[in-house]
Amino acid sequence: MTAPEADITLSAHDAPEFAPAQFVRWFREVAPYVHAFRGKTFVVAFGGELVRDGALNALIQDLSLLSSLGVKLVLVHGSRPQVNEQLKLKGYDQQFGSGTEPTSAEALECAKEAAGEIRLDIEASFSQGLPNTPMSHAHIRVISGNFVTARPVGVIDGVDYLHTGAVRKMDIDAIKSVINQSAIVLLSPLGFSPTGDAFNLAMEDLATSAAVALRAEKLIFLTPDNTVHNADGSVDTELAREDADRLLSDGSLDEETSRFLSYASLAVKRGVARAHLVPYPLDGSVLLEIFTHDGVGTMVVEDTLDDLRPATMDDVGAIVQLIEPLEADGTLVPRGRGVIERDVEKFTVLEHDGVIYGCVALIPYLDEGMAEMACLIVHPEWQSTGEGEILLRHTEARARAAGARRLFVLTTRTSHWFMKRGFVRGGIADLPRERQAHYNHSRNSLIFIKKL
Ligand SMILES: CC(C)(COP(=O)(O)OP(=O)(O)OC[C@H]1O[C@@H](n2cnc3c(N)ncnc32)[C@H](O)[C@@H]1OP(=O)(O)O)[C@@H](O)C(=O)NCCC(=O)NCCS
C-alpha cells in the first residue's frame, strides 16, 4: 500500500513551535524598521561563492520581500569561483585568488561567460512565482546594463594588470530612475571604457562605488563567514569605523575578512550610513540583520559621534551641572560632587565645542555577569535627536566588552524610553547581590534589564 502524498504546504498553525502571541509581537517589532527603510537604498553584494554554495534562491526570496517593503535595491554579484572553473575547463593555468590580480585576454572571456551565466541565474530566480512560496505574486523586475564606466588598473610595480579594471564612474541617474520604479538594478563585475573595452572588476570595489555614489543607507556584503568577533568568540555586531580601521592596521584579521572590512570602512568614510558584513550560510541572515536590533553580522558605522569620550576630573563640574536639576526634581537620586569625583572614570560624556551636553555611567558587577547604567542624561536642549540612544549603544558596547551579559537600570520616570529600547521589567531579586543591599526602597525605582 502506498502512503498518501504528504501535503507539504504547512500553514504557520501547523508548525509545532507556532505561538500566535510571539508571532504578533515579532511582526509588530519589525514595523519600525519597515517604516524606517521604505524608500531607502540598499546595495547588496555577494561573491560567486554564494551562488556556488546554493544560497542564491533563499537570498533572492528575502530580497524580493525587501523590495516589496519599498527598499530600493542594487544588487552586485561577483564570479571568482565560476571564472576559475571556466579557466580550468578550458585548460588554462591561471586561477584568481582573493586580491587584485592581472586579467589575461582568456581570463576576461571566462569572466564574461561567468557573469552572463550568473546574471541569468539571478534573473531566473527573481522570475519565480509559484503559489505557496515566498515569491508568489512578487513580480520583481531586474534590470542590468552598461551602468559602469571602468578604467584599466594599469601597471603597478612593473606589473601590467591588463584587463583588470577599477570603477571610474557610474550612471547614477540611470540607476536611480530604475530603482525609483521599484525595479532592482543588477551589476555584474564588468565595466566598460569609452574605447569600448570590457574590464574585469572586483565585486567589492563595484559595490562600494555604487553605495557611495548613491549615498546608500546600507551596503551589505554577504560573506562566506567573514564577520568580526569579540574576544569571547561572539560576533561584534557594531563597530565604529575608527575601531574597524584599528583592527585592519593591527593585522589581527584574516585576509578575506580584512578585504570586506576595508571596503565597508571606506564606504562609511565616504558617506554610506552603515556597512554590514553578514554571513550568507545562515538562512535568512539578511532579514535577521535588517529587522532585529543587534543583527547577526558586523555593522560598521561612522562612529557613535566624535563627541563621545571618557570623562576626566575636569568634567566633574559640568556633570554636576547636568545632574543637579534632575536631582532637584527627583528624577535622579542625589549623588553629590564627591561621589562623582570618586567615580569619574566610570562616566562617559558627550562634548561638543567644549560644552558637555550628556553623560552616562557604567558600574560593573562582573562577578554576576551584570553592569548598571546610571546617570543617563542628555541636556534638555539637545534631547530628542538621538543622543540618548547613542549613549545607550555606547554603554551597551562597553558593558559587553567588559564581559557583562546583562545591563540594568533603575528609573522612576523613564521606563518607557528603556522599554522601547529592548529593556524588560525585572525585580530586586534580579539585581546583583551587592546592588540589592543598596536598593533604596523609599524611591521604589523600577528595575529594567536588557540582555546584551
Ligand atoms: C532619557 C534621555 C536620556 C533621552 O535622551 P534623548 O537624547 O532625548 O534620547 P533620544 O533622542 O535617543 O530619544 C528621544 C525619544 O525618547 C522619548 N523620551 C524622552 N524621555 C522619555 C521618557 N521619560 N519616557 C519615554 N520616552 C521618552 C522622546 O519623546 C523621544 O521620542 P520620539 O523619538 O518619538 O520623539 C533624556 O530624555 C534625559 O536626559 N532625561 C532625563 C534623565 C533621565 O530620565 N535619565 C534616565 C534615568 S537613568
Short mmCIF file of C-alpha atoms and ligand atoms in Angstrom, two decimals:
data_model
loop_
_atom_site.label_atom_id
_atom_site.label_comp_id
_atom_site.label_asym_id
_atom_site.label_seq_id
_atom_site.Cartn_x
_atom_site.Cartn_y
_atom_site.Cartn_z
CA MET A 1 0.00 0.00 0.00
CA THR A 2 1.35 3.41 -0.91
CA ALA A 3 1.21 6.17 1.64
CA PRO A 4 -0.96 9.16 0.70
CA GLU A 5 1.10 12.02 -0.68
CA ALA A 6 2.18 14.36 2.06
CA ASP A 7 0.78 17.88 1.99
CA ILE A 8 3.90 19.96 2.04
CA THR A 9 2.07 23.30 2.25
CA LEU A 10 2.19 23.64 6.03
CA SER A 11 0.42 26.67 7.35
CA ALA A 12 2.04 28.56 10.20
CA HIS A 13 -0.51 27.00 12.56
CA ASP A 14 0.68 23.50 11.69
CA ALA A 15 4.27 24.24 12.70
CA PRO A 16 4.81 22.73 16.14
CA GLU A 17 6.57 25.79 17.50
CA PHE A 18 3.95 28.26 16.30
CA ALA A 19 2.94 30.66 19.06
CA PRO A 20 0.39 33.31 18.00
CA ALA A 21 1.38 35.87 20.63
CA GLN A 22 5.04 35.55 19.70
CA PHE A 23 4.24 35.88 16.00
CA VAL A 24 2.19 39.04 16.56
CA ARG A 25 4.81 40.55 18.85
CA TRP A 26 7.53 39.80 16.33
CA PHE A 27 5.51 41.28 13.47
CA ARG A 28 4.90 44.45 15.46
CA GLU A 29 8.55 44.72 16.47
CA VAL A 30 9.52 44.68 12.81
CA ALA A 31 7.19 47.57 11.93
CA PRO A 32 9.56 50.40 12.91
CA TYR A 33 12.27 49.00 10.64
CA VAL A 34 9.79 48.70 7.77
CA HIS A 35 8.82 52.36 8.20
CA ALA A 36 12.42 53.46 8.56
CA PHE A 37 13.69 51.68 5.44
CA ARG A 38 10.86 52.34 2.98
CA GLY A 39 12.28 54.35 0.08
CA LYS A 40 15.90 53.88 1.26
CA THR A 41 18.61 52.46 -1.00
CA PHE A 42 20.47 49.29 -0.06
CA VAL A 43 23.38 47.91 -2.06
CA VAL A 44 23.62 44.15 -1.52
CA ALA A 45 26.80 42.46 -2.71
CA PHE A 46 27.94 38.86 -2.77
CA GLY A 47 30.71 36.82 -4.36
CA GLY A 48 30.23 33.91 -6.74
CA GLU A 49 30.80 31.66 -3.70
CA LEU A 50 27.21 32.29 -2.59
CA VAL A 51 25.93 31.01 -5.95
CA ARG A 52 28.31 28.03 -5.88
CA ASP A 53 27.12 27.12 -2.36
CA GLY A 54 23.46 27.04 -3.40
CA ALA A 55 22.39 30.03 -1.30
CA LEU A 56 21.10 32.15 -4.20
CA ASN A 57 17.47 31.10 -4.18
CA ALA A 58 16.91 31.79 -0.50
CA LEU A 59 18.63 35.17 -0.81
CA ILE A 60 16.52 36.19 -3.80
CA GLN A 61 13.37 35.36 -1.87
CA ASP A 62 14.50 37.55 1.02
CA LEU A 63 15.47 40.38 -1.34
CA SER A 64 12.08 40.18 -3.05
CA LEU A 65 10.48 40.70 0.32
CA LEU A 66 12.68 43.74 0.96
CA SER A 67 11.77 45.12 -2.45
CA SER A 68 8.06 44.61 -1.72
CA LEU A 69 8.53 46.57 1.50
CA GLY A 70 9.73 49.56 -0.52
CA VAL A 71 13.50 49.18 -0.15
CA LYS A 72 15.34 50.28 -3.31
CA LEU A 73 17.83 47.57 -4.18
CA VAL A 74 21.02 47.48 -6.15
CA LEU A 75 22.48 44.00 -6.37
CA VAL A 76 26.14 43.38 -7.10
CA HIS A 77 27.50 39.91 -7.77
CA GLY A 78 30.99 38.51 -8.07
CA SER A 79 32.05 35.48 -10.07
CA ARG A 80 35.51 34.43 -8.91
CA PRO A 81 34.90 30.66 -8.43
CA GLN A 82 32.95 30.47 -11.69
CA VAL A 83 35.74 32.25 -13.60
CA ASN A 84 38.26 29.86 -12.08
CA GLU A 85 36.12 26.93 -13.14
CA GLN A 86 35.91 28.23 -16.71
CA LEU A 87 39.67 28.73 -16.78
CA LYS A 88 40.21 25.17 -15.60
CA LEU A 89 37.71 23.73 -18.08
CA LYS A 90 39.49 25.50 -20.91
CA GLY A 91 42.84 24.21 -19.76
CA TYR A 92 44.38 27.49 -18.57
CA ASP A 93 46.68 27.55 -15.56
CA GLN A 94 45.60 30.87 -14.12
CA GLN A 95 43.35 30.84 -11.04
CA PHE A 96 42.18 34.01 -9.27
CA GLY A 97 42.80 34.36 -5.53
CA SER A 98 41.14 36.94 -3.32
CA GLY A 99 43.24 40.02 -4.12
CA THR A 100 43.58 42.18 -7.23
CA GLU A 101 45.35 40.25 -9.97
CA PRO A 102 46.06 40.75 -13.68
CA THR A 103 43.34 39.54 -16.06
CA SER A 104 44.59 37.99 -19.28
CA ALA A 105 42.53 38.12 -22.50
CA GLU A 106 41.49 34.48 -21.91
CA ALA A 107 40.52 35.19 -18.31
CA LEU A 108 38.44 38.17 -19.45
CA GLU A 109 36.50 35.90 -21.81
CA CYS A 110 35.90 33.49 -18.91
CA ALA A 111 34.79 36.43 -16.73
CA LYS A 112 32.27 37.50 -19.36
CA GLU A 113 30.89 33.96 -19.65
CA ALA A 114 30.68 33.52 -15.87
CA ALA A 115 29.00 36.92 -15.40
CA GLY A 116 26.45 36.10 -18.11
CA GLU A 117 25.62 32.78 -16.51
CA ILE A 118 25.21 34.19 -13.00
CA ARG A 119 23.16 37.11 -14.31
CA LEU A 120 20.77 34.68 -15.97
CA ASP A 121 20.54 32.56 -12.82
CA ILE A 122 19.67 35.66 -10.79
CA GLU A 123 17.08 36.82 -13.33
CA ALA A 124 15.56 33.35 -13.36
CA SER A 125 15.39 33.28 -9.55
CA PHE A 126 13.62 36.62 -9.46
CA SER A 127 11.11 35.35 -12.01
CA GLN A 128 9.76 32.56 -9.78
CA GLY A 129 6.21 32.92 -8.66
CA LEU A 130 4.90 29.51 -7.69
CA PRO A 131 1.95 29.56 -5.32
CA ASN A 132 2.77 28.85 -1.67
CA THR A 133 6.33 30.15 -2.00
CA PRO A 134 7.63 33.50 -0.75
CA MET A 135 7.83 34.61 -4.40
CA SER A 136 4.16 34.17 -5.13
CA HIS A 137 2.73 37.44 -6.54
CA ALA A 138 6.17 39.09 -6.29
CA HIS A 139 6.53 40.29 -9.93
CA ILE A 140 10.01 41.69 -9.43
CA ARG A 141 11.83 43.21 -12.40
CA VAL A 142 15.62 43.07 -12.59
CA ILE A 143 17.48 45.44 -14.88
CA SER A 144 21.14 45.20 -15.83
CA GLY A 145 23.06 47.26 -18.36
CA ASN A 146 26.07 49.39 -19.12
CA PHE A 147 25.86 51.45 -15.93
CA VAL A 148 29.56 51.27 -15.06
CA THR A 149 32.46 53.03 -16.76
CA ALA A 150 35.78 51.41 -15.96
CA ARG A 151 39.42 52.30 -16.39
CA PRO A 152 42.35 49.92 -16.54
CA VAL A 153 44.18 49.41 -13.24
CA GLY A 154 47.30 49.81 -15.37
CA VAL A 155 50.86 48.96 -14.42
CA ILE A 156 51.65 48.69 -10.71
CA ASP A 157 55.19 47.99 -9.50
CA GLY A 158 56.11 46.96 -13.02
CA VAL A 159 53.21 44.50 -13.34
CA ASP A 160 50.69 45.14 -16.12
CA TYR A 161 47.21 44.30 -14.82
CA LEU A 162 45.94 44.02 -18.41
CA HIS A 163 42.13 43.67 -18.42
CA THR A 164 41.70 44.19 -14.68
CA GLY A 165 39.84 47.43 -14.14
CA ALA A 166 38.62 49.83 -11.49
CA VAL A 167 35.36 51.76 -11.40
CA ARG A 168 35.72 55.22 -12.97
CA LYS A 169 32.16 56.42 -12.80
CA MET A 170 28.62 55.16 -12.70
CA ASP A 171 25.49 56.29 -14.47
CA ILE A 172 23.76 57.19 -11.24
CA ASP A 173 20.83 58.95 -12.90
CA ALA A 174 20.01 55.82 -14.87
CA ILE A 175 20.35 53.58 -11.80
CA LYS A 176 18.14 55.90 -9.77
CA SER A 177 15.48 56.01 -12.44
CA VAL A 178 15.34 52.19 -12.39
CA ILE A 179 15.19 51.81 -8.62
CA ASN A 180 12.66 54.63 -8.34
CA GLN A 181 10.36 52.48 -10.43
CA SER A 182 10.66 49.65 -7.87
CA ALA A 183 12.85 47.52 -10.13
CA ILE A 184 16.13 46.05 -8.94
CA VAL A 185 19.41 47.02 -10.58
CA LEU A 186 21.82 44.15 -11.07
CA LEU A 187 25.50 44.98 -11.55
CA SER A 188 27.93 42.34 -12.81
CA PRO A 189 31.65 42.75 -12.08
CA LEU A 190 32.47 44.11 -15.52
CA GLY A 191 32.81 47.71 -16.63
CA PHE A 192 33.31 49.32 -19.99
CA SER A 193 35.70 52.02 -21.12
CA PRO A 194 34.98 54.78 -23.64
CA THR A 195 37.15 52.78 -26.07
CA GLY A 196 34.55 50.00 -25.94
CA ASP A 197 36.75 47.60 -23.96
CA ALA A 198 35.46 45.49 -21.08
CA PHE A 199 37.33 45.32 -17.77
CA ASN A 200 37.19 42.76 -15.01
CA LEU A 201 36.20 44.49 -11.75
CA ALA A 202 36.40 43.48 -8.13
CA MET A 203 32.89 42.92 -6.77
CA GLU A 204 33.80 44.75 -3.55
CA ASP A 205 35.08 47.83 -5.43
CA LEU A 206 31.98 47.90 -7.60
CA ALA A 207 29.58 47.58 -4.67
CA THR A 208 31.38 50.22 -2.61
CA SER A 209 31.49 52.66 -5.54
CA ALA A 210 27.77 52.13 -6.17
CA ALA A 211 26.85 52.58 -2.49
CA VAL A 212 28.94 55.76 -2.21
CA ALA A 213 27.65 57.27 -5.46
CA LEU A 214 24.05 56.51 -4.47
CA ARG A 215 24.63 57.66 -0.88
CA ALA A 216 23.04 54.38 0.12
CA GLU A 217 21.56 53.79 3.53
CA LYS A 218 23.24 50.40 3.64
CA LEU A 219 25.97 48.47 1.92
CA ILE A 220 25.59 44.79 2.76
CA PHE A 221 28.32 42.29 1.93
CA LEU A 222 27.13 38.70 2.13
CA THR A 223 30.24 36.79 3.13
CA PRO A 224 31.06 33.07 3.47
CA ASP A 225 31.55 33.70 7.21
CA ASN A 226 33.61 36.85 7.50
CA THR A 227 32.37 38.85 10.44
CA VAL A 228 34.40 40.47 13.21
CA HIS A 229 34.46 38.64 16.54
CA ASN A 230 34.80 39.73 20.16
CA ALA A 231 37.36 38.14 22.46
CA ASP A 232 34.74 35.63 23.67
CA GLY A 233 34.09 34.47 20.10
CA SER A 234 30.71 36.19 19.74
CA VAL A 235 30.06 38.35 16.68
CA ASP A 236 30.88 42.04 17.17
CA THR A 237 27.59 43.40 15.90
CA GLU A 238 28.53 47.08 15.81
CA LEU A 239 31.91 48.54 15.06
CA ALA A 240 32.82 52.23 14.88
CA ARG A 241 34.76 52.95 11.71
CA GLU A 242 37.78 54.04 13.72
CA ASP A 243 37.82 50.70 15.54
CA ALA A 244 37.46 48.89 12.22
CA ASP A 245 40.48 50.79 10.89
CA ARG A 246 42.44 49.94 14.02
CA LEU A 247 41.68 46.24 13.56
CA LEU A 248 42.69 46.48 9.91
CA SER A 249 46.02 48.07 10.74
CA ASP A 250 46.94 45.74 13.61
CA GLY A 251 46.74 42.78 11.24
CA SER A 252 44.67 40.57 13.54
CA LEU A 253 42.05 39.69 10.92
CA ASP A 254 42.30 37.06 8.22
CA GLU A 255 42.79 38.19 4.64
CA GLU A 256 39.19 37.73 3.47
CA THR A 257 37.66 39.49 6.46
CA SER A 258 40.16 42.33 6.11
CA ARG A 259 39.19 42.78 2.50
CA PHE A 260 35.46 43.01 3.22
CA LEU A 261 36.00 45.19 6.28
CA SER A 262 38.29 47.63 4.48
CA TYR A 263 35.64 48.22 1.80
CA ALA A 264 32.95 48.55 4.48
CA SER A 265 35.09 51.12 6.29
CA LEU A 266 35.77 53.03 3.07
CA ALA A 267 32.06 53.14 2.22
CA VAL A 268 31.17 54.53 5.64
CA LYS A 269 34.01 57.06 5.46
CA ARG A 270 32.61 58.30 2.15
CA GLY A 271 29.08 58.78 3.41
CA VAL A 272 27.26 55.43 3.37
CA ALA A 273 25.26 55.36 6.60
CA ARG A 274 26.02 51.76 7.52
CA ALA A 275 28.03 48.91 6.02
CA HIS A 276 27.41 45.30 7.05
CA LEU A 277 29.29 42.01 6.84
CA VAL A 278 26.64 39.29 7.01
CA PRO A 279 27.25 35.53 6.80
CA TYR A 280 25.21 34.01 3.94
CA PRO A 281 25.34 30.38 5.18
CA LEU A 282 22.86 31.38 7.89
CA ASP A 283 19.42 31.12 6.31
CA GLY A 284 17.60 34.47 6.32
CA SER A 285 20.69 36.33 7.56
CA VAL A 286 19.83 39.47 5.54
CA LEU A 287 16.42 39.67 7.20
CA LEU A 288 17.88 39.00 10.64
CA GLU A 289 20.50 41.70 10.13
CA ILE A 290 18.00 44.30 8.98
CA PHE A 291 14.97 43.59 11.13
CA THR A 292 16.44 42.69 14.50
CA HIS A 293 18.05 45.09 16.92
CA ASP A 294 21.50 43.52 17.09
CA GLY A 295 21.51 41.62 13.83
CA VAL A 296 23.72 38.62 13.08
CA GLY A 297 26.64 40.25 11.29
CA THR A 298 29.08 43.10 11.88
CA MET A 299 27.81 46.60 11.16
CA VAL A 300 30.31 49.41 10.62
CA VAL A 301 29.15 52.92 11.48
CA GLU A 302 30.85 56.29 11.28
CA ASP A 303 31.15 56.44 14.95
CA THR A 304 28.82 56.98 17.51
CA LEU A 305 29.91 60.58 17.24
CA ASP A 306 33.27 62.11 17.75
CA ASP A 307 31.64 63.88 20.67
CA LEU A 308 31.71 60.79 22.87
CA ARG A 309 34.70 60.39 25.22
CA PRO A 310 35.61 59.11 28.69
CA ALA A 311 35.12 61.71 31.41
CA THR A 312 38.08 63.26 33.23
CA MET A 313 38.39 65.16 36.53
CA ASP A 314 37.95 68.40 34.55
CA ASP A 315 34.43 67.32 33.59
CA VAL A 316 33.13 66.86 37.13
CA GLY A 317 31.74 70.41 37.37
CA ALA A 318 29.86 70.03 34.08
CA ILE A 319 28.48 66.62 35.08
CA VAL A 320 27.26 68.09 38.39
CA GLN A 321 25.53 70.88 36.47
CA LEU A 322 23.77 68.34 34.25
CA ILE A 323 22.68 66.24 37.20
CA GLU A 324 21.58 68.95 39.65
CA PRO A 325 18.20 69.89 38.11
CA LEU A 326 17.31 66.21 37.81
CA GLU A 327 18.30 65.55 41.41
CA ALA A 328 16.20 68.53 42.45
CA ASP A 329 13.06 67.28 40.69
CA GLY A 330 13.58 63.72 41.92
CA THR A 331 14.35 62.13 38.53
CA LEU A 332 17.79 61.09 39.72
CA VAL A 333 18.98 60.03 43.13
CA PRO A 334 21.18 62.73 44.75
CA ARG A 335 24.85 61.79 44.47
CA GLY A 336 26.91 64.77 45.48
CA ARG A 337 30.11 66.04 43.91
CA GLY A 338 32.36 63.80 45.99
CA VAL A 339 30.77 60.63 44.66
CA ILE A 340 31.11 61.82 41.07
CA GLU A 341 34.75 62.73 41.64
CA ARG A 342 35.37 59.27 43.07
CA ASP A 343 33.58 57.51 40.20
CA VAL A 344 34.61 59.81 37.38
CA GLU A 345 36.33 57.05 35.38
CA LYS A 346 33.00 55.24 35.18
CA PHE A 347 31.49 58.18 33.26
CA THR A 348 31.36 58.88 29.54
CA VAL A 349 30.46 62.37 28.36
CA LEU A 350 29.14 63.93 25.17
CA GLU A 351 31.09 67.07 24.38
CA HIS A 352 30.71 69.47 21.53
CA ASP A 353 32.82 72.58 21.13
CA GLY A 354 33.80 72.38 24.77
CA VAL A 355 30.21 72.02 26.04
CA ILE A 356 29.31 68.87 27.96
CA TYR A 357 25.74 68.10 26.97
CA GLY A 358 25.28 64.49 28.03
CA CYS A 359 26.68 61.82 30.29
CA VAL A 360 26.27 58.23 31.38
CA ALA A 361 27.96 55.99 33.93
CA LEU A 362 28.65 52.27 33.76
CA ILE A 363 29.03 50.41 37.04
CA PRO A 364 30.23 46.83 36.61
CA TYR A 365 29.12 43.86 38.70
CA LEU A 366 31.06 41.36 36.66
CA ASP A 367 31.07 38.55 39.24
CA GLU A 368 27.42 38.17 38.37
CA GLY A 369 27.82 39.00 34.67
CA MET A 370 25.96 42.28 35.04
CA ALA A 371 26.52 46.03 34.75
CA GLU A 372 24.42 49.03 35.75
CA MET A 373 23.82 52.03 33.53
CA ALA A 374 23.34 55.11 35.69
CA CYS A 375 23.10 58.88 35.28
CA LEU A 376 21.99 58.70 31.66
CA ILE A 377 21.36 62.35 30.84
CA VAL A 378 21.09 64.47 27.73
CA HIS A 379 20.80 68.22 28.28
CA PRO A 380 17.19 69.31 27.52
CA GLU A 381 18.31 71.50 24.61
CA TRP A 382 19.87 68.51 22.85
CA GLN A 383 17.16 65.94 23.63
CA SER A 384 15.16 64.02 21.03
CA THR A 385 17.88 64.00 18.40
CA GLY A 386 19.15 60.50 19.14
CA GLU A 387 21.92 61.42 21.61
CA GLY A 388 20.32 59.33 24.36
CA GLU A 389 20.31 56.36 22.01
CA ILE A 390 23.99 56.95 21.20
CA LEU A 391 24.89 56.97 24.90
CA LEU A 392 22.89 53.79 25.39
CA ARG A 393 24.55 51.95 22.49
CA HIS A 394 27.96 53.06 23.67
CA THR A 395 27.21 51.83 27.19
CA GLU A 396 25.95 48.51 25.89
CA ALA A 397 29.14 48.08 23.87
CA ARG A 398 31.31 48.96 26.89
CA ALA A 399 29.39 46.56 29.12
CA ARG A 400 29.63 43.78 26.55
CA ALA A 401 33.35 44.38 26.08
CA ALA A 402 33.85 44.20 29.86
CA GLY A 403 32.18 40.78 29.87
CA ALA A 404 28.71 41.68 31.15
CA ARG A 405 25.82 39.71 29.74
CA ARG A 406 23.03 41.87 31.17
CA LEU A 407 22.68 45.61 31.60
CA PHE A 408 20.26 47.05 34.13
CA VAL A 409 18.92 50.49 35.04
CA LEU A 410 16.89 51.84 37.92
CA THR A 411 14.45 54.51 36.92
CA THR A 412 11.40 56.30 38.21
CA ARG A 413 10.29 58.32 35.16
CA THR A 414 11.93 56.95 32.06
CA SER A 415 10.61 53.39 31.95
CA HIS A 416 9.04 53.69 28.51
CA TRP A 417 12.21 55.03 26.97
CA PHE A 418 14.04 51.92 28.16
CA MET A 419 11.23 49.52 27.22
CA LYS A 420 11.26 50.88 23.70
CA ARG A 421 14.93 50.02 23.53
CA GLY A 422 14.69 46.38 24.48
CA PHE A 423 14.77 46.54 28.30
CA VAL A 424 12.31 44.35 30.20
CA ARG A 425 10.97 44.83 33.70
CA GLY A 426 12.85 42.97 36.44
CA GLY A 427 12.64 42.66 40.20
CA ILE A 428 15.00 43.41 43.07
CA ALA A 429 15.96 39.74 43.16
CA ASP A 430 17.31 40.08 39.60
CA LEU A 431 19.91 42.65 40.69
CA PRO A 432 23.45 41.68 41.68
CA ARG A 433 23.52 40.84 45.40
CA GLU A 434 25.69 43.84 46.28
CA ARG A 435 23.28 46.16 44.48
CA GLN A 436 20.24 44.60 46.18
CA ALA A 437 21.72 45.63 49.51
CA HIS A 438 21.80 49.27 48.37
CA TYR A 439 18.38 49.34 46.76
CA ASN A 440 16.55 52.42 48.06
CA HIS A 441 13.07 51.14 48.95
CA SER A 442 11.66 54.60 49.62
CA ARG A 443 12.44 55.68 46.00
CA ASN A 444 10.77 52.50 44.74
CA SER A 445 12.60 52.74 41.41
CA LEU A 446 11.58 50.40 38.65
CA ILE A 447 14.21 47.93 37.51
CA PHE A 448 14.79 47.28 33.81
CA ILE A 449 17.16 44.73 32.38
CA LYS A 450 18.49 44.11 28.89
CA LYS A 451 20.27 41.01 27.68
CA LEU A 452 23.42 42.00 25.80
C1 LIG B 1 16.14 59.77 28.69
C2 LIG B 1 17.04 60.72 27.93
C3 LIG B 1 18.49 60.41 28.27
C4 LIG B 1 16.83 60.50 26.43
O1 LIG B 1 17.70 61.33 25.70
P1 LIG B 1 17.38 61.83 24.22
O2 LIG B 1 18.65 62.31 23.62
O3 LIG B 1 16.22 62.72 24.20
O4 LIG B 1 17.00 60.42 23.55
P2 LIG B 1 16.69 60.08 22.05
O5 LIG B 1 16.76 61.29 21.19
O6 LIG B 1 17.52 58.90 21.69
O7 LIG B 1 15.17 59.61 22.18
C5 LIG B 1 14.17 60.57 22.19
C6 LIG B 1 12.80 59.90 22.29
O8 LIG B 1 12.62 59.43 23.64
C7 LIG B 1 11.40 59.98 24.14
N1 LIG B 1 11.54 60.20 25.57
C8 LIG B 1 12.29 61.09 26.21
N2 LIG B 1 12.11 60.96 27.55
C9 LIG B 1 11.25 59.95 27.74
C10 LIG B 1 10.66 59.38 28.89
N3 LIG B 1 10.92 59.81 30.11
N4 LIG B 1 9.82 58.34 28.71
C11 LIG B 1 9.52 57.89 27.47
N5 LIG B 1 10.04 58.41 26.34
C12 LIG B 1 10.89 59.45 26.48
C13 LIG B 1 11.24 61.28 23.39
O9 LIG B 1 9.90 61.69 23.38
C14 LIG B 1 11.71 60.91 22.00
O10 LIG B 1 10.70 60.20 21.34
P3 LIG B 1 10.46 60.41 19.76
O11 LIG B 1 11.74 59.99 19.10
O12 LIG B 1 9.32 59.51 19.47
O13 LIG B 1 10.19 61.86 19.62
C15 LIG B 1 16.70 62.22 28.22
O14 LIG B 1 15.34 62.39 28.00
C16 LIG B 1 17.04 62.65 29.61
O15 LIG B 1 18.15 63.11 29.86
N6 LIG B 1 16.11 62.51 30.56
C17 LIG B 1 16.31 62.94 31.91
C18 LIG B 1 17.21 61.98 32.68
C19 LIG B 1 16.64 60.60 32.79
O16 LIG B 1 15.46 60.37 32.97
N7 LIG B 1 17.54 59.61 32.66
C20 LIG B 1 17.21 58.21 32.73
C21 LIG B 1 17.28 57.72 34.13
S1 LIG B 1 18.78 56.89 34.47
#
